[in-house]
Amino acid sequence: MAKKLFIKTYGCQMNVYDSARMADVLGPLGYAKTETPDDADMVIINTCHIREKAAEKVFSELGQWRLRKLEARQAGGDVTIAVAGCVAQAEGEEIINRAPFVDLVVGPQAYHRLPELLAKAERVRATKTGKGRGILDTEFPVESKFDHLPEQVATPPGPVGFLAIQEGCDKFCTFCVVPYTRGAEYSRPASAVLAEAERLIAAGAREIALLGQNVNAWHGEGLDGSTWSLGRLLRELNDRHPDLRWRYTTSHPREMDDDLIKAHGELSGLMPFLHLPVQSGSDAVLRAMNRGHKAEDYLRIVEKLRAARPDIALSSDFITGFPGETDRDFEATMALVREVGFASAYSFKYSARPGTPGSLMPNQVPDEVSSERLYALQALLMEQATAFNRGMVGRQLDVLLDRPGRHPGQLLGRSPYMQSVVINDSAAAIGDRVTVTITAASASSLSGEIAGQLEAA
Ligand code: 5AD
Ligand code: SF4
């Protein structure tokens, strides 16, 4: 009988992708995915370390799994507990020491080694006491995991496929743990990307999001042996599959080259939406963050993007209360937001992450000040998102239905601009690409009625 694998995923889309690939690696070992934790033979907690209290949340969740493991053992069985992702990478030793019931801890670069790690963990478990130290693999191996992961087979992607084309980060923003947990920038060759895209499409994907911590820093080997940039790769993908919807995330302003901007004006399948984090509108703060660009540079990029694709919707990440941020600096962020006008955005209070230069900076901002600024910023962003969404009422949008809604008969999809769109239509199904007349809008979603079927799944 197949063993059941439960994966709990936190954090970014890269983690969602990684979770699917871990399921692929474990499939041949007899593990089938389950959505119910209660019947799991193995659990993988795929963690995120980017913000506040990440490790504490993991330990508290592990506490629950420890109880499940004890119960299973009393009944003569067992539950294998694995911790993956960026907390595993950053705090592996600590996890093994504080939570000795964890069987294995695996960093994001070592997922292809899971079968071997699992075998080791099983050997440890077979010892007399059934107890031993958990297995830890948080090396940055010389081989790329992408060359060693199986072809994507076990996990049907659904209508939206995720495809990691780049991983890691060399930018070292002073607030961020990613360069330490995900390692140096690496770009997969175009041939591998194209092959994986074909597999996703064959398995039913109608939209593909190219992923990377610094996705627009992708500089992979092209089909002609030269080094391609992301604009060139997108052209190739779009030429082969102009009917697919293409996206890429997350981008860095420093890597937004003219060719990529031009692609937004030229490629029919490239969706008019871009998540381009700016973090702050103050040059002093941007310098302290080591972002490598000024507010003005960001505004110029936005101008060029809008010249190439006038309806492009923009999204960003912001941090309030970075060390040294003054009221004036914060005002500069508000001014930048007013000038750009964002369709959506994520904003966070600065959280000092251990091991990052920001955590050692002397002029930390009091929590109340960061919170107050966050509320003011979020109010403005919410106003902009609401206005952007209201502007859609009465329009017809191309929507790919990709998930069930909260109520029976409801389906959810995404507009080209990345808005969630709710419809009630018993004739429609997940995977359909439909034209929806938008009838209502809120800050976070749209709702509407199907005006026509673009294509059935
Ligand atoms: N504190 C607050 N926000 C952070 N982010 C990354 N690190 C931190 C931190 N230490 C935010 C950034 C990034 C997003 C993914 O998370 O805005 O773009
Ligand atoms: Fe973190 Fe900056 Fe790299 Fe983004 S660019 S992953 S924020 S270090």
PDB file of C-alpha atoms and ligand atoms in Angstrom, residues 50-51 175-176 277 279 317-319 348-351 353, ligand 1:
ATOM      1  CA  ILE A  50      11.930  35.606   5.638  1.00  0.00           C
ATOM      2  CA  ARG A  51      10.127  37.392   8.413  1.00  0.00           C
ATOM      3  CA  PHE A 175      17.536  43.023   5.607  1.00  0.00           C
ATOM      4  CA  CYS A 176      17.251  39.710   3.797  1.00  0.00           C
ATOM      5  CA  PRO A 277       9.621  45.229  -5.285  1.00  0.00           C
ATOM      6  CA  GLN A 279      11.019  48.340  -0.640  1.00  0.00           C
ATOM      7  CA  ASP A 317       6.948  44.891  -1.666  1.00  0.00           C
ATOM      8  CA  PHE A 318       7.603  47.535   0.964  1.00  0.00           C
ATOM      9  CA  ILE A 319       9.337  47.533   4.317  1.00  0.00           C
ATOM     10  CA  PHE A 348       5.869  44.507   6.017  1.00  0.00           C
ATOM     11  CA  LYS A 349       7.246  45.901   9.183  1.00  0.00           C
ATOM     12  CA  TYR A 350      11.002  45.518   9.269  1.00  0.00           C
ATOM     13  CA  SER A 351      12.075  42.488  11.236  1.00  0.00           C
ATOM     14  CA  ARG A 353      16.790  38.740  10.869  1.00  0.00           C
TER      15      ARG A 353
HETATM   16  N1  5AD B   1      11.816  42.345   7.368  1.00  0.00           N
HETATM   17  C1  5AD B   1      10.675  42.685   6.739  1.00  0.00           C
HETATM   18  N2  5AD B   1      10.387  42.334   5.482  1.00  0.00           N
HETATM   19  C2  5AD B   1      11.278  41.580   4.827  1.00  0.00           C
HETATM   20  N3  5AD B   1      11.283  41.081   3.584  1.00  0.00           N
HETATM   21  C3  5AD B   1      12.399  40.370   3.417  1.00  0.00           C
HETATM   22  N4  5AD B   1      13.155  40.401   4.526  1.00  0.00           N
HETATM   23  C4  5AD B   1      12.491  41.167   5.424  1.00  0.00           C
HETATM   24  C5  5AD B   1      12.735  41.587   6.744  1.00  0.00           C
HETATM   25  N5  5AD B   1      13.869  41.258   7.359  1.00  0.00           N
HETATM   26  C6  5AD B   1      10.229  41.350   2.614  1.00  0.00           C
HETATM   27  C7  5AD B   1      10.773  42.168   1.429  1.00  0.00           C
HETATM   28  C8  5AD B   1      10.817  41.148   0.323  1.00  0.00           C
HETATM   29  C9  5AD B   1       9.655  40.246   0.693  1.00  0.00           C
HETATM   30  C10 5AD B   1       9.650  38.918   0.054  1.00  0.00           C
HETATM   31  O1  5AD B   1       9.745  40.119   2.097  1.00  0.00           O
HETATM   32  O2  5AD B   1       9.856  43.191   1.152  1.00  0.00           O
HETATM   33  O3  5AD B   1      10.671  41.719  -0.952  1.00  0.00           O
END
